[in-house]
Amino acid sequence: MVEPRYAYADESGDPGYAFSANSSPRFVVGVILPEQPEQLIDQLLAVRRVLGKPATFEFRYHQANAAIRQAFFGVICDEPIAALVAVIHKQYAPADFRRLGKSGIYSHALAGLALRAPMGLANCKLHLDGSGKQREFLQGLKSQTRWACRVANRSEQSWRDIRLLDSTHPLIQCADMITGAVAEHANHGDRHWFDVISAQIVVLWHERFEQGGKKKNSPD
């Protein structure tokens, strides 16, 4: 794959640790790197037409029925997309990591994926699902991910920029669908849609932190 210029990310689950109050045990972050973004957008418009949906219809994995998922993934699996996915097993996170809160878990996921990516990311702008003014959060993400890449002597893997992009954007929706399929597999063992897109997942990183001094990360 050529070095990407743009990436789009979404998450599944929540970044909190109040498990007794129904915080999710896992936090999944998926990043898609489309080789031909405009072509992918055109394909998603075509899928909407096939489904009889308006151009404003939003693809959301957890709201999509089987017919919508079939139409969406039937097209996506043939597109030149690389996906990077982090599954953070929050229940294993140590106390010092939990104290870092939302920015800590996001930056850990984004830096970890960047360092594992098989392509250079120095010229790639990352767009996260979000809107509104979150200047402090974004500045924290940028500095923390750059620091992690620098410490690993892999500064060239640091994202060129990190921005927010509203969920109405079709490529954020694409990231939502792919992230949702991976989360469904990680959380419930349902691999039906995961198998459809597995060839496009170039990084699937399970972060289980350390247990008893033994690293519990899985390479797949």
PDB file of C-alpha atoms in Angstrom:
ATOM      1  CA  MET A   1       0.000   0.000   0.000  1.00  0.00           C
ATOM      2  CA  VAL A   2       1.227   3.531  -0.795  1.00  0.00           C
ATOM      3  CA  GLU A   3       1.863   5.856   2.122  1.00  0.00           C
ATOM      4  CA  PRO A   4      -1.575   7.220   3.098  1.00  0.00           C
ATOM      5  CA  ARG A   5      -2.390  10.920   3.280  1.00  0.00           C
ATOM      6  CA  TYR A   6      -5.617  10.598   5.289  1.00  0.00           C
ATOM      7  CA  ALA A   7      -6.916   8.272   7.972  1.00  0.00           C
ATOM      8  CA  TYR A   8     -10.313   8.074   9.669  1.00  0.00           C
ATOM      9  CA  ALA A   9     -11.017   6.651  13.109  1.00  0.00           C
ATOM     10  CA  ASP A  10     -13.893   5.682  15.341  1.00  0.00           C
ATOM     11  CA  GLU A  11     -14.281   3.840  18.615  1.00  0.00           C
ATOM     12  CA  SER A  12     -16.574   1.250  20.173  1.00  0.00           C
ATOM     13  CA  GLY A  13     -17.109   1.121  23.904  1.00  0.00           C
ATOM     14  CA  ASP A  14     -16.301   3.847  26.412  1.00  0.00           C
ATOM     15  CA  PRO A  15     -13.001   5.011  27.921  1.00  0.00           C
ATOM     16  CA  GLY A  16     -14.169   4.777  31.541  1.00  0.00           C
ATOM     17  CA  TYR A  17     -13.428   2.229  34.269  1.00  0.00           C
ATOM     18  CA  ALA A  18     -16.663   2.210  36.286  1.00  0.00           C
ATOM     19  CA  PHE A  19     -17.364  -1.426  35.443  1.00  0.00           C
ATOM     20  CA  SER A  20     -20.016  -1.764  38.133  1.00  0.00           C
ATOM     21  CA  ALA A  21     -21.876   1.068  36.366  1.00  0.00           C
ATOM     22  CA  ASN A  22     -21.747  -0.726  33.005  1.00  0.00           C
ATOM     23  CA  SER A  23     -18.528   0.663  31.583  1.00  0.00           C
ATOM     24  CA  SER A  24     -17.451  -1.593  28.745  1.00  0.00           C
ATOM     25  CA  PRO A  25     -14.660  -4.095  29.579  1.00  0.00           C
ATOM     26  CA  ARG A  26     -12.989  -3.322  26.254  1.00  0.00           C
ATOM     27  CA  PHE A  27     -12.370  -0.129  24.304  1.00  0.00           C
ATOM     28  CA  VAL A  28     -11.893  -0.627  20.574  1.00  0.00           C
ATOM     29  CA  VAL A  29     -10.313   1.969  18.299  1.00  0.00           C
ATOM     30  CA  GLY A  30     -10.351   1.394  14.557  1.00  0.00           C
ATOM     31  CA  VAL A  31      -8.443   3.455  11.994  1.00  0.00           C
ATOM     32  CA  ILE A  32      -9.021   3.085   8.261  1.00  0.00           C
ATOM     33  CA  LEU A  33      -6.524   4.224   5.637  1.00  0.00           C
ATOM     34  CA  PRO A  34      -8.258   4.285   2.251  1.00  0.00           C
ATOM     35  CA  GLU A  35      -5.984   4.265  -0.774  1.00  0.00           C
ATOM     36  CA  GLN A  36      -8.626   6.054  -2.849  1.00  0.00           C
ATOM     37  CA  PRO A  37     -10.851   8.096  -0.491  1.00  0.00           C
ATOM     38  CA  GLU A  38     -12.984   9.710  -3.190  1.00  0.00           C
ATOM     39  CA  GLN A  39     -13.700   6.373  -4.837  1.00  0.00           C
ATOM     40  CA  LEU A  40     -14.705   4.939  -1.469  1.00  0.00           C
ATOM     41  CA  ILE A  41     -17.105   7.834  -0.877  1.00  0.00           C
ATOM     42  CA  ASP A  42     -18.671   7.211  -4.299  1.00  0.00           C
ATOM     43  CA  GLN A  43     -19.086   3.525  -3.455  1.00  0.00           C
ATOM     44  CA  LEU A  44     -20.857   4.350  -0.211  1.00  0.00           C
ATOM     45  CA  LEU A  45     -23.237   6.658  -2.074  1.00  0.00           C
ATOM     46  CA  ALA A  46     -23.951   3.779  -4.455  1.00  0.00           C
ATOM     47  CA  VAL A  47     -24.707   1.473  -1.514  1.00  0.00           C
ATOM     48  CA  ARG A  48     -27.208   4.003  -0.182  1.00  0.00           C
ATOM     49  CA  ARG A  49     -28.960   4.096  -3.544  1.00  0.00           C
ATOM     50  CA  VAL A  50     -29.140   0.306  -3.687  1.00  0.00           C
ATOM     51  CA  LEU A  51     -30.670   0.282  -0.207  1.00  0.00           C
ATOM     52  CA  GLY A  52     -33.116   3.049  -1.135  1.00  0.00           C
ATOM     53  CA  LYS A  53     -31.623   5.358   1.484  1.00  0.00           C
ATOM     54  CA  PRO A  54     -31.131   9.125   1.112  1.00  0.00           C
ATOM     55  CA  ALA A  55     -27.656  10.568   0.656  1.00  0.00           C
ATOM     56  CA  THR A  56     -27.828  11.765   4.273  1.00  0.00           C
ATOM     57  CA  PHE A  57     -28.311   8.237   5.655  1.00  0.00           C
ATOM     58  CA  GLU A  58     -25.584   7.330   8.175  1.00  0.00           C
ATOM     59  CA  PHE A  59     -24.032   3.878   8.393  1.00  0.00           C
ATOM     60  CA  ARG A  60     -23.830   2.877  12.040  1.00  0.00           C
ATOM     61  CA  TYR A  61     -22.807  -0.667  12.863  1.00  0.00           C
ATOM     62  CA  HIS A  62     -24.909  -1.069  15.995  1.00  0.00           C
ATOM     63  CA  GLN A  63     -27.979   0.419  14.309  1.00  0.00           C
ATOM     64  CA  ALA A  64     -27.608  -1.459  11.022  1.00  0.00           C
ATOM     65  CA  ASN A  65     -29.669  -4.560  10.314  1.00  0.00           C
ATOM     66  CA  ALA A  66     -28.361  -7.598   8.442  1.00  0.00           C
ATOM     67  CA  ALA A  67     -29.391  -6.249   5.029  1.00  0.00           C
ATOM     68  CA  ILE A  68     -27.535  -2.974   5.550  1.00  0.00           C
ATOM     69  CA  ARG A  69     -24.438  -4.755   6.832  1.00  0.00           C
ATOM     70  CA  GLN A  70     -24.513  -7.168   3.902  1.00  0.00           C
ATOM     71  CA  ALA A  71     -24.735  -4.355   1.364  1.00  0.00           C
ATOM     72  CA  PHE A  72     -22.069  -2.278   3.080  1.00  0.00           C
ATOM     73  CA  PHE A  73     -19.464  -4.976   3.681  1.00  0.00           C
ATOM     74  CA  GLY A  74     -20.147  -6.537   0.294  1.00  0.00           C
ATOM     75  CA  VAL A  75     -18.773  -3.368  -1.281  1.00  0.00           C
ATOM     76  CA  ILE A  76     -16.126  -2.498   1.302  1.00  0.00           C
ATOM     77  CA  CYS A  77     -14.331  -5.839   1.115  1.00  0.00           C
ATOM     78  CA  ASP A  78     -13.315  -5.065  -2.492  1.00  0.00           C
ATOM     79  CA  GLU A  79     -11.977  -1.583  -1.759  1.00  0.00           C
ATOM     80  CA  PRO A  80      -8.263  -0.809  -1.223  1.00  0.00           C
ATOM     81  CA  ILE A  81      -8.492  -0.093   2.500  1.00  0.00           C
ATOM     82  CA  ALA A  82      -6.040  -0.881   5.276  1.00  0.00           C
ATOM     83  CA  ALA A  83      -7.436  -1.038   8.803  1.00  0.00           C
ATOM     84  CA  LEU A  84      -5.548  -0.716  12.078  1.00  0.00           C
ATOM     85  CA  VAL A  85      -7.482  -1.810  15.160  1.00  0.00           C
ATOM     86  CA  ALA A  86      -6.634  -1.699  18.865  1.00  0.00           C
ATOM     87  CA  VAL A  87      -8.646  -3.684  21.404  1.00  0.00           C
ATOM     88  CA  ILE A  88      -7.823  -2.278  24.840  1.00  0.00           C
ATOM     89  CA  HIS A  89      -8.786  -4.770  27.554  1.00  0.00           C
ATOM     90  CA  LYS A  90      -9.517  -2.165  30.210  1.00  0.00           C
ATOM     91  CA  GLN A  91     -10.127  -4.672  32.966  1.00  0.00           C
ATOM     92  CA  TYR A  92      -6.373  -5.397  33.015  1.00  0.00           C
ATOM     93  CA  ALA A  93      -5.302  -1.746  33.036  1.00  0.00           C
ATOM     94  CA  PRO A  94      -3.172  -0.822  36.082  1.00  0.00           C
ATOM     95  CA  ALA A  95      -4.195   2.012  38.382  1.00  0.00           C
ATOM     96  CA  ASP A  96      -1.583   4.453  37.081  1.00  0.00           C
ATOM     97  CA  PHE A  97      -2.874   3.967  33.543  1.00  0.00           C
ATOM     98  CA  ARG A  98      -6.498   4.411  34.611  1.00  0.00           C
ATOM     99  CA  ARG A  99      -5.635   7.759  36.171  1.00  0.00           C
ATOM    100  CA  LEU A 100      -4.714   9.080  32.720  1.00  0.00           C
ATOM    101  CA  GLY A 101      -8.401   8.996  31.800  1.00  0.00           C
ATOM    102  CA  LYS A 102      -9.834   9.530  28.342  1.00  0.00           C
ATOM    103  CA  SER A 103      -6.817  11.156  26.719  1.00  0.00           C
ATOM    104  CA  GLY A 104      -4.574   8.427  28.117  1.00  0.00           C
ATOM    105  CA  ILE A 105      -6.474   5.523  26.614  1.00  0.00           C
ATOM    106  CA  TYR A 106      -6.953   7.289  23.271  1.00  0.00           C
ATOM    107  CA  SER A 107      -3.303   8.299  22.938  1.00  0.00           C
ATOM    108  CA  HIS A 108      -2.163   4.806  24.004  1.00  0.00           C
ATOM    109  CA  ALA A 109      -4.313   3.249  21.290  1.00  0.00           C
ATOM    110  CA  LEU A 110      -3.337   5.731  18.564  1.00  0.00           C
ATOM    111  CA  ALA A 111       0.378   5.621  19.353  1.00  0.00           C
ATOM    112  CA  GLY A 112       0.351   1.835  19.630  1.00  0.00           C
ATOM    113  CA  LEU A 113      -1.340   1.481  16.263  1.00  0.00           C
ATOM    114  CA  ALA A 114       1.025   3.972  14.632  1.00  0.00           C
ATOM    115  CA  LEU A 115       4.051   2.075  15.927  1.00  0.00           C
ATOM    116  CA  ARG A 116       2.666  -1.223  14.612  1.00  0.00           C
ATOM    117  CA  ALA A 117       1.565   0.121  11.227  1.00  0.00           C
ATOM    118  CA  PRO A 118       3.409  -1.384   8.239  1.00  0.00           C
ATOM    119  CA  MET A 119       3.396   1.952   6.420  1.00  0.00           C
ATOM    120  CA  GLY A 120       4.847   5.370   7.193  1.00  0.00           C
ATOM    121  CA  LEU A 121       2.451   7.876   8.758  1.00  0.00           C
ATOM    122  CA  ALA A 122       4.523  11.058   8.923  1.00  0.00           C
ATOM    123  CA  ASN A 123       2.446  12.640   6.140  1.00  0.00           C
ATOM    124  CA  CYS A 124      -0.895  11.224   7.235  1.00  0.00           C
ATOM    125  CA  LYS A 125      -3.619  13.340   8.822  1.00  0.00           C
ATOM    126  CA  LEU A 126      -5.846  11.420  11.222  1.00  0.00           C
ATOM    127  CA  HIS A 127      -9.514  12.360  11.589  1.00  0.00           C
ATOM    128  CA  LEU A 128     -11.358  11.234  14.726  1.00  0.00           C
ATOM    129  CA  ASP A 129     -15.118  11.005  15.047  1.00  0.00           C
ATOM    130  CA  GLY A 130     -16.147  14.108  16.930  1.00  0.00           C
ATOM    131  CA  SER A 131     -17.362  17.677  16.779  1.00  0.00           C
ATOM    132  CA  GLY A 132     -17.282  20.864  18.765  1.00  0.00           C
ATOM    133  CA  LYS A 133     -14.372  22.530  20.525  1.00  0.00           C
ATOM    134  CA  GLN A 134     -12.038  19.963  22.048  1.00  0.00           C
ATOM    135  CA  ARG A 135      -8.788  21.855  21.651  1.00  0.00           C
ATOM    136  CA  GLU A 136      -7.204  20.680  24.907  1.00  0.00           C
ATOM    137  CA  PHE A 137      -8.082  17.043  24.216  1.00  0.00           C
ATOM    138  CA  LEU A 138      -6.628  17.168  20.687  1.00  0.00           C
ATOM    139  CA  GLN A 139      -3.462  18.939  21.801  1.00  0.00           C
ATOM    140  CA  GLY A 140      -2.977  16.260  24.442  1.00  0.00           C
ATOM    141  CA  LEU A 141      -3.438  13.479  21.909  1.00  0.00           C
ATOM    142  CA  LYS A 142      -0.943  15.019  19.504  1.00  0.00           C
ATOM    143  CA  SER A 143       1.747  15.593  22.118  1.00  0.00           C
ATOM    144  CA  GLN A 144       1.294  12.195  23.776  1.00  0.00           C
ATOM    145  CA  THR A 145       1.360  10.193  20.543  1.00  0.00           C
ATOM    146  CA  ARG A 146       4.401  12.113  19.276  1.00  0.00           C
ATOM    147  CA  TRP A 147       6.154  11.517  22.584  1.00  0.00           C
ATOM    148  CA  ALA A 148       5.438   7.763  22.441  1.00  0.00           C
ATOM    149  CA  CYS A 149       6.806   7.514  18.894  1.00  0.00           C
ATOM    150  CA  ARG A 150       9.870   9.562  19.830  1.00  0.00           C
ATOM    151  CA  VAL A 151      10.600   7.376  22.866  1.00  0.00           C
ATOM    152  CA  ALA A 152      10.381   4.327  20.590  1.00  0.00           C
ATOM    153  CA  ASN A 153      12.837   5.998  18.181  1.00  0.00           C
ATOM    154  CA  ARG A 154      10.106   5.929  15.543  1.00  0.00           C
ATOM    155  CA  SER A 155       9.282   9.603  15.137  1.00  0.00           C
ATOM    156  CA  GLU A 156       8.429   8.964  11.497  1.00  0.00           C
ATOM    157  CA  GLN A 157       5.387   7.011  12.667  1.00  0.00           C
ATOM    158  CA  SER A 158       3.772   9.927  14.440  1.00  0.00           C
ATOM    159  CA  TRP A 159       0.581  11.190  12.798  1.00  0.00           C
ATOM    160  CA  ARG A 160       1.132  14.452  10.942  1.00  0.00           C
ATOM    161  CA  ASP A 161      -1.983  15.916  12.542  1.00  0.00           C
ATOM    162  CA  ILE A 162      -5.035  14.791  14.508  1.00  0.00           C
ATOM    163  CA  ARG A 163      -8.373  16.493  13.913  1.00  0.00           C
ATOM    164  CA  LEU A 164     -12.064  15.978  14.585  1.00  0.00           C
ATOM    165  CA  LEU A 165     -14.530  15.167  11.830  1.00  0.00           C
ATOM    166  CA  ASP A 166     -18.288  14.943  12.236  1.00  0.00           C
ATOM    167  CA  SER A 167     -19.988  11.553  12.013  1.00  0.00           C
ATOM    168  CA  THR A 168     -21.923  12.701   8.951  1.00  0.00           C
ATOM    169  CA  HIS A 169     -18.733  12.242   6.929  1.00  0.00           C
ATOM    170  CA  PRO A 170     -18.973   8.931   5.019  1.00  0.00           C
ATOM    171  CA  LEU A 171     -15.425   7.830   5.833  1.00  0.00           C
ATOM    172  CA  ILE A 172     -16.009   8.264   9.560  1.00  0.00           C
ATOM    173  CA  GLN A 173     -19.060   6.051   9.049  1.00  0.00           C
ATOM    174  CA  CYS A 174     -16.877   3.539   7.250  1.00  0.00           C
ATOM    175  CA  ALA A 175     -14.542   3.498  10.261  1.00  0.00           C
ATOM    176  CA  ASP A 176     -17.594   3.030  12.518  1.00  0.00           C
ATOM    177  CA  MET A 177     -18.753  -0.034  10.582  1.00  0.00           C
ATOM    178  CA  ILE A 178     -15.345  -1.711  10.513  1.00  0.00           C
ATOM    179  CA  THR A 179     -14.647  -0.915  14.171  1.00  0.00           C
ATOM    180  CA  GLY A 180     -18.081  -2.240  15.094  1.00  0.00           C
ATOM    181  CA  ALA A 181     -17.459  -5.535  13.318  1.00  0.00           C
ATOM    182  CA  VAL A 182     -14.179  -6.032  15.188  1.00  0.00           C
ATOM    183  CA  ALA A 183     -15.777  -5.047  18.511  1.00  0.00           C
ATOM    184  CA  GLU A 184     -18.598  -7.556  17.927  1.00  0.00           C
ATOM    185  CA  HIS A 185     -16.000 -10.270  17.514  1.00  0.00           C
ATOM    186  CA  ALA A 186     -13.903  -9.136  20.510  1.00  0.00           C
ATOM    187  CA  ASN A 187     -16.862  -8.698  22.866  1.00  0.00           C
ATOM    188  CA  HIS A 188     -19.203 -11.497  21.816  1.00  0.00           C
ATOM    189  CA  GLY A 189     -17.188 -13.904  19.673  1.00  0.00           C
ATOM    190  CA  ASP A 190     -19.374 -13.229  16.635  1.00  0.00           C
ATOM    191  CA  ARG A 191     -16.960 -13.250  13.696  1.00  0.00           C
ATOM    192  CA  HIS A 192     -19.415 -13.212  10.773  1.00  0.00           C
ATOM    193  CA  TRP A 193     -18.703  -9.635   9.601  1.00  0.00           C
ATOM    194  CA  PHE A 194     -15.197  -9.705  11.015  1.00  0.00           C
ATOM    195  CA  ASP A 195     -14.314 -12.520   8.631  1.00  0.00           C
ATOM    196  CA  VAL A 196     -15.615 -10.522   5.671  1.00  0.00           C
ATOM    197  CA  ILE A 197     -13.122  -7.698   6.298  1.00  0.00           C
ATOM    198  CA  SER A 198     -10.285  -9.651   7.949  1.00  0.00           C
ATOM    199  CA  ALA A 199      -8.042  -9.412   4.862  1.00  0.00           C
ATOM    200  CA  GLN A 200      -8.085  -5.606   5.159  1.00  0.00           C
ATOM    201  CA  ILE A 201      -7.062  -5.577   8.826  1.00  0.00           C
ATOM    202  CA  VAL A 202      -3.310  -5.138   8.711  1.00  0.00           C
ATOM    203  CA  VAL A 203      -2.939  -4.573  12.469  1.00  0.00           C
ATOM    204  CA  LEU A 204      -5.116  -6.146  15.160  1.00  0.00           C
ATOM    205  CA  TRP A 205      -3.548  -5.384  18.491  1.00  0.00           C
ATOM    206  CA  HIS A 206      -4.956  -6.724  21.756  1.00  0.00           C
ATOM    207  CA  GLU A 207      -3.604  -4.684  24.667  1.00  0.00           C
ATOM    208  CA  ARG A 208      -3.958  -6.747  27.841  1.00  0.00           C
ATOM    209  CA  PHE A 209      -1.200  -4.930  29.758  1.00  0.00           C
ATOM    210  CA  GLU A 210       0.862  -7.055  32.124  1.00  0.00           C
ATOM    211  CA  GLN A 211      -0.281  -9.825  34.413  1.00  0.00           C
ATOM    212  CA  GLY A 212       2.131 -11.206  36.964  1.00  0.00           C
ATOM    213  CA  GLY A 213       5.097  -9.719  35.160  1.00  0.00           C
ATOM    214  CA  LYS A 214       4.249 -11.505  31.924  1.00  0.00           C
ATOM    215  CA  LYS A 215       3.229  -9.455  28.929  1.00  0.00           C
ATOM    216  CA  LYS A 216      -0.311 -10.344  27.874  1.00  0.00           C
ATOM    217  CA  ASN A 217      -0.403  -8.607  24.507  1.00  0.00           C
ATOM    218  CA  SER A 218      -1.574 -10.687  21.591  1.00  0.00           C
ATOM    219  CA  PRO A 219      -0.047 -10.191  18.133  1.00  0.00           C
ATOM    220  CA  ASP A 220      -3.415 -10.885  16.481  1.00  0.00           C
TER     221      ASP A 220
END
